[in-house]
CSV table of C-alpha atoms in Angstrom, one decimal:
chain,number,residue,atom,x,y,z
A,1,MET,CA,-39.2,4.4,-69.7
A,2,ASP,CA,-41.7,6.7,-71.1
A,3,LYS,CA,-39.2,8.9,-72.9
A,4,GLN,CA,-41.3,11.8,-74.4
A,5,ASN,CA,-42.8,12.7,-70.9
A,6,SER,CA,-39.6,12.1,-69.0
A,7,GLN,CA,-37.7,15.1,-67.5
A,8,PHE,CA,-34.6,13.2,-68.3
A,9,ARG,CA,-34.9,13.9,-72.1
A,10,TRP,CA,-33.8,17.5,-71.0
A,11,VAL,CA,-30.4,15.6,-69.5
A,12,VAL,CA,-30.2,13.8,-72.9
A,13,PHE,CA,-30.8,16.8,-75.0
A,14,ALA,CA,-28.1,19.0,-73.2
A,15,SER,CA,-25.8,16.0,-73.5
A,16,VAL,CA,-26.3,15.5,-77.2
A,17,LEU,CA,-26.1,19.1,-78.1
A,18,PHE,CA,-22.9,19.7,-76.0
A,19,THR,CA,-21.2,17.0,-77.8
A,20,TYR,CA,-22.6,18.6,-81.2
A,21,LEU,CA,-21.0,21.9,-80.3
A,22,LEU,CA,-17.7,20.3,-79.8
A,23,MET,CA,-17.7,18.2,-82.9
A,24,SER,CA,-19.2,20.8,-85.3
A,25,SER,CA,-16.1,23.2,-84.0
A,26,GLN,CA,-13.5,20.4,-85.2
A,27,ARG,CA,-14.6,20.8,-88.7
A,28,THR,CA,-13.2,24.4,-89.3
A,29,ALA,CA,-10.8,24.5,-86.2
A,30,PRO,CA,-7.7,23.4,-88.5
A,31,GLY,CA,-8.3,26.4,-90.7
A,32,LEU,CA,-6.9,28.3,-87.9
A,33,ILE,CA,-3.4,26.9,-88.2
A,34,THR,CA,-2.9,26.5,-92.0
A,35,ASP,CA,0.3,28.6,-91.7
A,36,GLN,CA,1.8,26.7,-89.1
A,37,VAL,CA,1.1,23.4,-90.6
A,38,MET,CA,2.5,24.3,-93.8
A,39,SER,CA,5.6,25.7,-92.0
A,40,ASP,CA,5.9,22.7,-89.4
A,41,PHE,CA,5.5,20.0,-92.2
A,42,HIS,CA,6.6,21.7,-95.2
A,43,VAL,CA,3.4,20.8,-97.3
A,44,THR,CA,2.2,22.9,-100.3
A,45,ALA,CA,-1.1,24.8,-100.5
A,46,SER,CA,-2.9,22.4,-102.7
A,47,THR,CA,-2.1,19.5,-99.7
A,48,ILE,CA,-3.6,22.2,-97.1
A,49,GLY,CA,-6.7,22.1,-99.5
A,50,MET,CA,-6.7,18.3,-99.8
A,51,LEU,CA,-6.6,18.0,-96.1
A,52,THR,CA,-9.3,20.6,-95.4
A,53,SER,CA,-11.3,18.6,-98.0
A,54,MET,CA,-11.0,15.4,-96.6
A,55,GLN,CA,-13.3,15.6,-93.7
A,56,PHE,CA,-16.2,16.9,-95.8
A,57,PHE,CA,-15.6,14.0,-98.4
A,58,VAL,CA,-15.9,11.4,-95.4
A,59,TYR,CA,-18.6,12.7,-94.0
A,60,THR,CA,-20.4,13.2,-97.2
A,61,GLY,CA,-20.0,9.7,-98.2
A,62,LEU,CA,-21.0,7.9,-95.2
A,63,GLN,CA,-24.5,9.7,-94.6
A,64,ILE,CA,-26.4,7.2,-96.3
A,65,PRO,CA,-24.6,4.1,-94.7
A,66,MET,CA,-24.9,5.7,-91.2
A,67,GLY,CA,-28.7,6.2,-91.8
A,68,ILE,CA,-29.1,2.7,-92.7
A,69,LEU,CA,-27.1,1.6,-89.6
A,70,ALA,CA,-29.1,3.9,-87.3
A,71,ASP,CA,-32.2,2.7,-88.2
A,72,ARG,CA,-31.5,-0.8,-88.1
A,73,TYR,CA,-29.3,-1.0,-85.0
A,74,GLY,CA,-30.5,2.1,-83.2
A,75,PRO,CA,-28.7,5.6,-82.8
A,76,ASN,CA,-26.7,5.2,-79.2
A,77,PHE,CA,-24.0,3.2,-80.1
A,78,PHE,CA,-23.0,5.3,-83.4
A,79,LEU,CA,-23.2,8.4,-81.2
A,80,ILE,CA,-21.2,7.2,-78.5
A,81,ALA,CA,-18.4,5.8,-81.1
A,82,GLY,CA,-18.5,8.7,-83.4
A,83,ALA,CA,-17.7,11.2,-80.4
A,84,THR,CA,-15.0,9.1,-79.0
A,85,LEU,CA,-13.4,8.3,-82.8
A,86,THR,CA,-13.7,12.1,-83.4
A,87,GLY,CA,-11.6,12.5,-80.1
A,88,ILE,CA,-8.9,10.6,-81.1
A,89,GLY,CA,-8.9,11.8,-84.5
A,90,THR,CA,-8.0,15.2,-83.2
A,91,ILE,CA,-5.6,13.7,-80.3
A,92,ILE,CA,-3.5,12.0,-83.5
A,93,TYR,CA,-4.1,15.3,-85.6
A,94,SER,CA,-2.1,17.0,-82.4
A,95,LEU,CA,0.7,14.4,-82.4
A,96,GLY,CA,1.2,14.3,-86.1
A,97,THR,CA,4.7,13.8,-87.1
A,98,ASN,CA,4.1,13.9,-91.2
A,99,GLU,CA,1.5,14.8,-93.5
A,100,PHE,CA,0.2,11.2,-93.8
A,101,VAL,CA,-0.6,10.8,-90.2
A,102,LEU,CA,-2.6,14.3,-90.3
A,103,PHE,CA,-4.6,13.0,-93.6
A,104,PHE,CA,-5.4,9.6,-91.3
A,105,ALA,CA,-6.5,12.0,-88.4
A,106,ARG,CA,-8.8,13.7,-90.7
A,107,ILE,CA,-10.4,10.7,-91.9
A,108,LEU,CA,-11.1,9.3,-88.3
A,109,THR,CA,-12.3,12.6,-87.5
A,110,GLY,CA,-14.5,12.9,-90.5
A,111,THR,CA,-15.8,9.0,-89.6
A,112,GLY,CA,-16.8,10.4,-86.2
A,113,ASP,CA,-18.3,13.7,-87.6
A,114,ALA,CA,-20.5,11.6,-90.1
A,115,THR,CA,-22.3,9.9,-86.9
A,116,ILE,CA,-23.7,13.2,-85.2
A,117,TRP,CA,-26.1,14.9,-87.2
A,118,VAL,CA,-28.5,11.5,-88.5
A,119,ASN,CA,-28.3,9.9,-84.7
A,120,MET,CA,-28.8,13.7,-83.2
A,121,VAL,CA,-31.9,13.3,-85.3
A,122,LEU,CA,-33.0,10.3,-84.2
A,123,ILE,CA,-32.5,10.4,-80.4
A,124,MET,CA,-34.7,13.5,-80.5
A,125,SER,CA,-37.3,11.8,-82.5
A,126,GLN,CA,-37.4,9.3,-79.8
A,127,TRP,CA,-37.2,11.8,-76.6
A,128,PHE,CA,-39.3,14.2,-77.9
A,129,ASN,CA,-42.9,14.6,-79.7
A,130,ALA,CA,-43.7,16.1,-83.0
A,131,LYS,CA,-44.3,19.5,-81.9
A,132,GLU,CA,-41.3,19.7,-79.5
A,133,PHE,CA,-39.5,18.5,-82.1
A,134,VAL,CA,-39.8,21.0,-84.7
A,135,ARG,CA,-38.9,23.6,-82.1
A,136,LEU,CA,-36.1,22.0,-80.5
A,137,ILE,CA,-34.5,21.1,-84.4
A,138,GLY,CA,-33.8,25.0,-84.6
A,139,LEU,CA,-31.7,24.8,-81.5
A,140,ALA,CA,-30.0,21.9,-82.5
A,141,GLY,CA,-29.0,23.9,-85.8
A,142,MET,CA,-28.1,26.9,-83.6
A,143,THR,CA,-25.6,24.7,-81.8
A,144,GLY,CA,-23.8,23.4,-85.3
A,145,SER,CA,-23.4,27.4,-85.6
A,146,LEU,CA,-22.0,28.2,-82.5
A,147,GLY,CA,-19.6,25.4,-83.3
A,148,PHE,CA,-18.3,27.4,-86.1
A,149,LEU,CA,-18.3,30.3,-84.2
A,150,LEU,CA,-16.3,28.5,-81.3
A,151,ALA,CA,-13.8,27.6,-84.0
A,152,THR,CA,-13.0,31.3,-84.5
A,153,VAL,CA,-11.9,33.8,-81.8
A,154,PRO,CA,-12.3,31.4,-78.8
A,155,PHE,CA,-10.1,28.6,-80.1
A,156,SER,CA,-7.8,30.9,-81.6
A,157,GLU,CA,-7.1,32.4,-78.1
A,158,TRP,CA,-6.6,28.9,-76.8
A,159,ILE,CA,-4.2,28.1,-79.4
A,160,ASP,CA,-2.2,31.3,-78.6
A,161,LEU,CA,-2.4,30.4,-74.9
A,162,LEU,CA,-1.3,26.6,-75.6
A,163,GLY,CA,0.3,26.2,-79.0
A,164,TRP,CA,-1.5,24.1,-81.5
A,165,ARG,CA,-0.7,20.7,-80.7
A,166,ALA,CA,-1.7,21.2,-76.7
A,167,ALA,CA,-4.8,23.1,-77.6
A,168,PHE,CA,-6.2,20.1,-80.3
A,169,PHE,CA,-4.9,17.6,-77.8
A,170,SER,CA,-7.3,19.2,-75.0
A,171,ALA,CA,-10.2,19.7,-77.5
A,172,GLY,CA,-9.6,15.6,-78.4
A,173,LEU,CA,-9.5,14.6,-75.0
A,174,LEU,CA,-12.8,16.8,-74.0
A,175,LEU,CA,-14.4,14.9,-77.1
A,176,CYS,CA,-13.3,11.7,-75.6
A,177,PHE,CA,-15.0,12.9,-72.3
A,178,CYS,CA,-18.5,13.3,-74.2
A,179,GLY,CA,-18.3,9.9,-75.7
A,180,ILE,CA,-18.0,8.6,-71.8
A,181,LEU,CA,-21.0,11.2,-70.9
A,182,LEU,CA,-23.2,9.9,-73.6
A,183,TYR,CA,-22.5,6.4,-72.6
A,184,PHE,CA,-23.9,6.9,-69.0
A,185,VAL,CA,-26.6,9.4,-70.1
A,186,LEU,CA,-27.9,7.0,-73.2
A,187,LEU,CA,-27.0,3.7,-71.9
A,188,LYS,CA,-26.5,3.4,-68.1
A,189,LYS,CA,-29.0,5.6,-67.2
A,190,THR,CA,-31.8,4.2,-69.3
A,191,ASN,CA,-31.0,0.5,-68.9
A,192,GLU,CA,-30.7,0.1,-72.7
A,193,SER,CA,-28.4,-2.1,-74.8
A,194,ALA,CA,-26.1,-0.5,-77.2
A,195,PHE,CA,-27.5,-2.0,-80.4
A,196,VAL,CA,-31.7,-2.2,-80.6
A,197,LYS,CA,-32.6,-4.3,-83.6
A,198,ASN,CA,-35.6,-2.6,-85.5
A,199,GLU,CA,-38.3,-4.4,-87.6
A,200,ILE,CA,-37.0,-2.5,-90.4
A,201,GLN,CA,-34.2,-5.3,-91.0
A,202,ARG,CA,-36.9,-7.5,-92.4
A,203,GLU,CA,-36.5,-5.3,-95.3
A,204,LYS,CA,-33.4,-6.0,-97.2
A,205,THR,CA,-31.1,-3.0,-97.7
A,206,PHE,CA,-31.1,-2.8,-101.7
A,207,GLU,CA,-35.2,-3.2,-101.5
A,208,LEU,CA,-35.1,-0.3,-98.6
A,209,LEU,CA,-32.7,1.7,-100.6
A,210,GLN,CA,-34.8,1.1,-104.0
A,211,ARG,CA,-37.8,2.0,-102.0
A,212,ILE,CA,-36.6,5.5,-100.8
A,213,PHE,CA,-34.7,6.7,-103.8
A,214,SER,CA,-38.1,6.3,-105.6
A,215,ASN,CA,-39.7,8.3,-103.1
A,216,ARG,CA,-40.3,11.9,-104.4
A,217,GLN,CA,-40.6,13.2,-100.8
A,218,ALA,CA,-37.1,11.7,-100.0
A,219,TRP,CA,-35.7,13.5,-103.5
A,220,ALA,CA,-37.5,16.8,-102.6
A,221,LEU,CA,-35.7,16.8,-99.3
A,222,PHE,CA,-32.3,16.2,-100.8
A,223,LEU,CA,-32.6,19.0,-103.3
A,224,CYS,CA,-34.0,21.3,-101.0
A,225,HIS,CA,-30.8,20.8,-98.3
A,226,PHE,CA,-28.5,21.0,-101.6
A,227,GLY,CA,-29.9,24.5,-102.4
A,228,VAL,CA,-29.8,26.1,-98.8
A,229,VAL,CA,-26.6,24.3,-97.4
A,230,GLY,CA,-24.0,23.9,-100.0
A,231,ALA,CA,-24.6,27.4,-101.3
A,232,TYR,CA,-23.4,28.8,-97.8
A,233,VAL,CA,-21.3,26.1,-96.3
A,234,GLY,CA,-19.2,26.1,-99.9
A,235,PHE,CA,-19.0,29.7,-100.3
A,236,ILE,CA,-18.3,30.7,-96.8
A,237,SER,CA,-15.4,28.0,-96.0
A,238,SER,CA,-13.2,28.5,-99.4
A,239,TRP,CA,-14.1,31.9,-101.1
A,240,ALA,CA,-15.5,34.3,-98.7
A,241,VAL,CA,-12.4,35.7,-97.8
A,242,PRO,CA,-10.7,35.6,-100.7
A,243,TYR,CA,-13.6,37.8,-102.2
A,244,GLY,CA,-13.7,40.4,-99.7
A,245,MET,CA,-9.9,41.1,-99.8
A,246,ASN,CA,-9.8,40.8,-103.5
A,247,VAL,CA,-12.9,42.6,-104.6
A,248,TYR,CA,-13.4,45.1,-101.5
A,249,GLY,CA,-9.4,45.5,-100.9
A,250,MET,CA,-10.4,44.1,-97.2
A,251,THR,CA,-7.6,42.9,-94.7
A,252,ARG,CA,-7.8,39.3,-94.2
A,253,SER,CA,-9.4,39.9,-90.5
A,254,GLY,CA,-11.8,42.4,-92.2
A,255,ALA,CA,-12.8,39.9,-94.7
A,256,SER,CA,-13.3,37.2,-91.8
A,257,GLN,CA,-16.1,39.4,-90.3
A,258,LEU,CA,-18.3,38.7,-93.4
A,259,ILE,CA,-18.2,35.0,-91.9
A,260,MET,CA,-19.1,36.5,-88.7
A,261,ILE,CA,-22.1,38.0,-90.1
A,262,GLY,CA,-23.3,34.9,-91.7
A,263,LEU,CA,-22.8,32.9,-88.5
A,264,ILE,CA,-24.9,35.7,-86.6
A,265,GLY,CA,-27.7,35.3,-89.2
A,266,ALA,CA,-27.3,31.5,-88.9
A,267,LEU,CA,-27.6,31.5,-85.0
A,268,ILE,CA,-31.1,33.6,-85.5
A,269,GLY,CA,-32.3,31.7,-88.2
A,270,ALA,CA,-32.3,28.2,-86.8
A,271,PRO,CA,-34.4,28.6,-83.7
A,272,LEU,CA,-36.7,31.6,-84.8
A,273,THR,CA,-37.6,29.7,-88.4
A,274,SER,CA,-38.3,26.8,-86.2
A,275,TRP,CA,-40.2,28.8,-83.7
A,276,ILE,CA,-42.3,30.1,-86.6
A,277,SER,CA,-42.9,26.9,-88.2
A,278,SER,CA,-44.3,25.6,-84.9
A,279,ARG,CA,-46.5,28.5,-84.4
A,280,LEU,CA,-48.1,28.6,-88.1
A,281,GLU,CA,-48.2,24.6,-87.5
A,282,THR,CA,-46.7,24.5,-91.2
A,283,ILE,CA,-43.2,24.0,-92.1
A,284,LYS,CA,-43.1,24.3,-96.1
A,285,ARG,CA,-44.8,28.1,-96.5
A,286,PRO,CA,-42.1,29.5,-94.1
A,287,TYR,CA,-39.4,27.3,-95.5
A,288,VAL,CA,-40.7,28.3,-99.0
A,289,ILE,CA,-40.2,31.6,-98.4
A,290,VAL,CA,-36.6,31.3,-96.8
A,291,HIS,CA,-35.6,29.7,-100.0
A,292,PHE,CA,-37.0,32.4,-102.3
A,293,ILE,CA,-35.3,35.0,-100.1
A,294,MET,CA,-32.1,33.0,-100.6
A,295,LEU,CA,-32.3,32.7,-104.4
A,296,LEU,CA,-32.9,36.8,-104.3
A,297,SER,CA,-29.8,37.5,-102.1
A,298,TRP,CA,-27.4,35.3,-104.4
A,299,SER,CA,-29.2,37.0,-107.4
A,300,SER,CA,-28.3,40.1,-105.9
A,301,PHE,CA,-24.6,39.6,-106.5
A,302,LEU,CA,-25.2,39.3,-110.0
A,303,LEU,CA,-27.5,42.1,-110.1
A,304,PHE,CA,-24.6,44.6,-108.4
A,305,LYS,CA,-22.2,42.7,-111.1
A,306,GLY,CA,-20.5,41.1,-108.1
A,307,ASN,CA,-19.7,43.9,-106.3
A,308,PRO,CA,-22.6,45.3,-104.1
A,309,PRO,CA,-22.4,48.3,-101.7
A,310,LEU,CA,-20.7,47.4,-98.6
A,311,PHE,CA,-24.0,48.0,-96.5
A,312,VAL,CA,-25.9,45.5,-98.7
A,313,LEU,CA,-23.0,43.0,-98.8
A,314,HIS,CA,-23.4,42.9,-95.0
A,315,MET,CA,-27.2,42.2,-95.2
A,316,LEU,CA,-26.7,39.8,-97.9
A,317,PHE,CA,-24.3,37.7,-95.7
A,318,PHE,CA,-26.5,38.0,-93.0
A,319,ILE,CA,-29.7,36.9,-94.9
A,320,ILE,CA,-27.6,33.9,-96.4
A,321,GLY,CA,-26.5,32.7,-92.9
A,322,PHE,CA,-30.2,33.0,-91.9
A,323,GLY,CA,-31.3,30.9,-94.5
A,324,TYR,CA,-28.9,28.5,-93.8
A,325,GLY,CA,-29.8,28.2,-90.1
A,326,ALA,CA,-33.2,27.4,-91.4
A,327,SER,CA,-32.0,24.5,-93.3
A,328,ALA,CA,-32.9,22.7,-89.8
A,329,LEU,CA,-36.4,22.7,-90.8
A,330,THR,CA,-35.4,20.2,-93.6
A,331,PHE,CA,-35.3,17.2,-90.7
A,332,ALA,CA,-38.4,18.7,-89.4
A,333,VAL,CA,-40.2,17.7,-92.6
A,334,VAL,CA,-38.3,14.0,-92.2
A,335,ARG,CA,-39.6,13.7,-89.1
A,336,GLN,CA,-43.1,14.9,-90.1
A,337,SER,CA,-43.1,12.7,-93.5
A,338,PHE,CA,-41.6,9.4,-92.4
A,339,PRO,CA,-42.0,6.8,-89.7
A,340,ILE,CA,-39.4,7.0,-87.2
A,341,ILE,CA,-37.7,3.8,-88.1
A,342,GLU,CA,-36.9,4.8,-91.4
A,343,SER,CA,-36.1,8.6,-90.6
A,344,GLY,CA,-32.2,7.8,-90.3
A,345,ILE,CA,-31.7,7.0,-94.0
A,346,VAL,CA,-34.1,9.9,-95.2
A,347,SER,CA,-31.8,12.2,-92.7
A,348,GLY,CA,-29.0,10.8,-94.0
A,349,VAL,CA,-30.3,11.1,-97.8
A,350,ALA,CA,-31.3,14.8,-97.2
A,351,ASN,CA,-27.8,15.7,-95.5
A,352,THR,CA,-25.8,13.9,-98.4
A,353,GLY,CA,-27.8,16.4,-100.7
A,354,GLY,CA,-26.5,19.4,-98.6
A,355,PHE,CA,-22.8,18.7,-98.2
A,356,LEU,CA,-22.6,17.1,-101.4
A,357,SER,CA,-23.3,20.7,-102.8
A,358,ALA,CA,-20.8,21.7,-100.2
A,359,VAL,CA,-18.0,20.0,-101.4
A,360,LEU,CA,-19.1,20.8,-105.1
A,361,LEU,CA,-19.4,24.6,-105.1
A,362,PRO,CA,-15.8,25.7,-104.2
A,363,SER,CA,-14.4,23.8,-107.0
A,364,ILE,CA,-16.9,24.9,-109.6
A,365,PHE,CA,-16.6,28.4,-108.5
A,366,GLY,CA,-13.0,28.4,-108.5
A,367,ASN,CA,-12.8,27.1,-112.0
A,368,VAL,CA,-15.4,29.6,-113.4
A,369,LEU,CA,-13.2,32.5,-111.7
A,370,ASP,CA,-10.3,31.0,-112.8
A,371,HIS,CA,-11.7,30.9,-116.6
A,372,SER,CA,-13.4,34.2,-116.4
A,373,GLN,CA,-10.3,35.9,-115.3
A,374,SER,CA,-8.2,34.6,-117.9
A,375,ALA,CA,-10.8,35.7,-120.6
A,376,SER,CA,-11.2,39.0,-119.2
A,377,GLY,CA,-8.1,40.1,-117.0
A,378,SER,CA,-10.6,41.5,-114.1
A,379,ILE,CA,-10.9,39.5,-110.8
A,380,SER,CA,-14.1,41.2,-110.6
A,381,ASP,CA,-15.7,39.8,-113.7
A,382,GLY,CA,-14.6,36.6,-112.3
A,383,TYR,CA,-16.6,36.7,-109.1
A,384,TYR,CA,-19.3,37.8,-110.7
A,385,PHE,CA,-19.4,34.7,-112.9
A,386,GLY,CA,-18.6,32.7,-110.2
A,387,PHE,CA,-21.9,33.8,-108.4
A,388,PHE,CA,-24.0,32.0,-111.0
A,389,THR,CA,-23.0,28.7,-109.2
A,390,PRO,CA,-24.8,29.6,-105.9
A,391,VAL,CA,-27.7,31.2,-107.6
A,392,ILE,CA,-28.3,27.9,-109.6
A,393,PHE,CA,-27.8,25.9,-106.7
A,394,SER,CA,-30.4,28.1,-104.8
A,395,MET,CA,-32.8,27.3,-107.9
A,396,ILE,CA,-32.3,23.6,-107.2
A,397,GLY,CA,-33.2,24.4,-103.5
A,398,LEU,CA,-36.8,26.5,-104.3
A,399,ILE,CA,-37.2,23.2,-106.8
A,400,GLY,CA,-36.8,21.0,-104.1
A,401,VAL,CA,-38.5,22.9,-101.3
A,402,ILE,CA,-42.0,23.4,-103.6
A,403,SER,CA,-41.9,19.9,-104.4
A,404,ILE,CA,-42.3,18.7,-100.5
A,405,LYS,CA,-45.6,17.2,-99.8
A,406,GLU,CA,-46.6,18.5,-96.1
A,407,LYS,CA,-48.9,16.0,-93.9
A,408,ARG,CA,-52.1,18.2,-92.4
A,409,GLN,CA,-51.9,18.1,-88.7
A,410,ASP,CA,-54.7,15.9,-88.4
A,411,SER,CA,-52.7,13.2,-90.5
A,412,GLU,CA,-49.9,13.7,-88.4
A,413,HIS,CA,-51.6,13.0,-85.1
A,414,LYS,CA,-53.0,9.8,-86.6
A,415,THR,CA,-49.4,8.9,-88.0
A,416,ASN,CA,-48.0,9.5,-84.2
A,417,ILE,CA,-50.9,7.6,-82.6
A,418,HIS,CA,-50.5,4.8,-85.3
A,419,LEU,CA,-46.5,5.0,-84.5
A,420,SER,CA,-47.1,4.6,-80.7
C-alpha cells in the first residue's frame, strides 16, 4: 500500500487522534476526585501529590526508551499496547481498594501514556508527506488540549452521573476498545506485522544514543521543548488555581477558569501556528516569535510584581496557552531534520525535555514560594519570586529554538526523495 497517497491514511489519522484524546484526558482526570479519594482511602494531601506526580515521572522516564523501541520495531504494536495498558490501568484505578493499588494503577497508566506521542508522530510520518505533516501535527497537538478539556466539566458531569468508580471504569473500557480499534486499523486492514525491524538495528543502542546526544539539533529541540511545555504544564497543573485564590481572592471555580482560558489558547495555537508555518514554508521563524512572546508573557508577571490587572492576567493565560499549543512545531522540526528511522528517539529526547520541566517546575516554584513567603510574610511576594522560575525556563526555551538549524525546502525535497 502506498501509504502517503492512500485515502485510508485519514482513517488511521482519525483512529490515532481519538485514542490520543482519551489517553490525554486520563492524565488529569484523577484531579477531579481528589477529595473523594482522600475521604475513601483516608490518605493525606502529600500522598495525593505523589499519586498525581507518578504518571508524569513514568511518562518522562520512558520517552527515550520508547523512541528507541519504536524506531527499531515500528510504532504500531507499542501504540496498540499503550492504549490497552492505559485502559487496564484506568480500570484497576476504578476498582482500587487501597493506595498501593492506586499507585500501581497510575504506573500502568503512565507506562501506557508514554507510548502515545512518540508513536503517533512516527505513524503520521509514515502515512503523510512532509508538508501534510506540518499542518496535521498542529491538529494532533490540539487534540491533546481537547483531552485536557474533556477531563474538566464533561468528565466531571459523568462522575456526578455514575459515581467516580463507574466513570473511570467506563473510561478504561473505552480505552481498551481503542486498543482493539487500532489493531484492526494499523495491522489487520494493512496486513502489516506487529513488529517491523528497521535497518537502524545494525547500529548498537549505545552508539546510537551517543550519536543522538552529541547532535546539536537534538539538544536544541530538547531545550526548546523544555522551555515552552514545562512552564505551562507545570504551572497550570499545580499553582494556577492556588495563585488565583491566594492573590486575587477568587473562588476555586473562578480560579479554574484561568486554566480554561489557557486551554482555549492551546486549542487555537496548535493548528494556527502549524498552518502559518506551512504557508510560510518555515518552522523556525514563527516558532522563535512564539518563544519570544512566551518569555515576554512570563516576564510580565514580574513587571506587575506578581499581580497584573485581571484583564491582563486573562490575556497572559491565553497567550501562554497559545504558546503551549504551538509546541507541536518541535516535532515538525524533528520530521524535517532527521530521517524517519531515527525520528522516534529524537521525538523521545525532545518530549523528555518538555515533561522534565513539567516535573521540575512545580517543586521549584513551591520551594521558592515557601522560602520567599516565610522571609517576607507576604503571599504576593512569594508568588512574585516564584515567577522567576517560568521566566528562566522560557529563556532556556528561547535559546533552544534559536539554536535550531532549519533545512531549506530544496534540501527537504532531496531528503524525501532519498528516503523514499
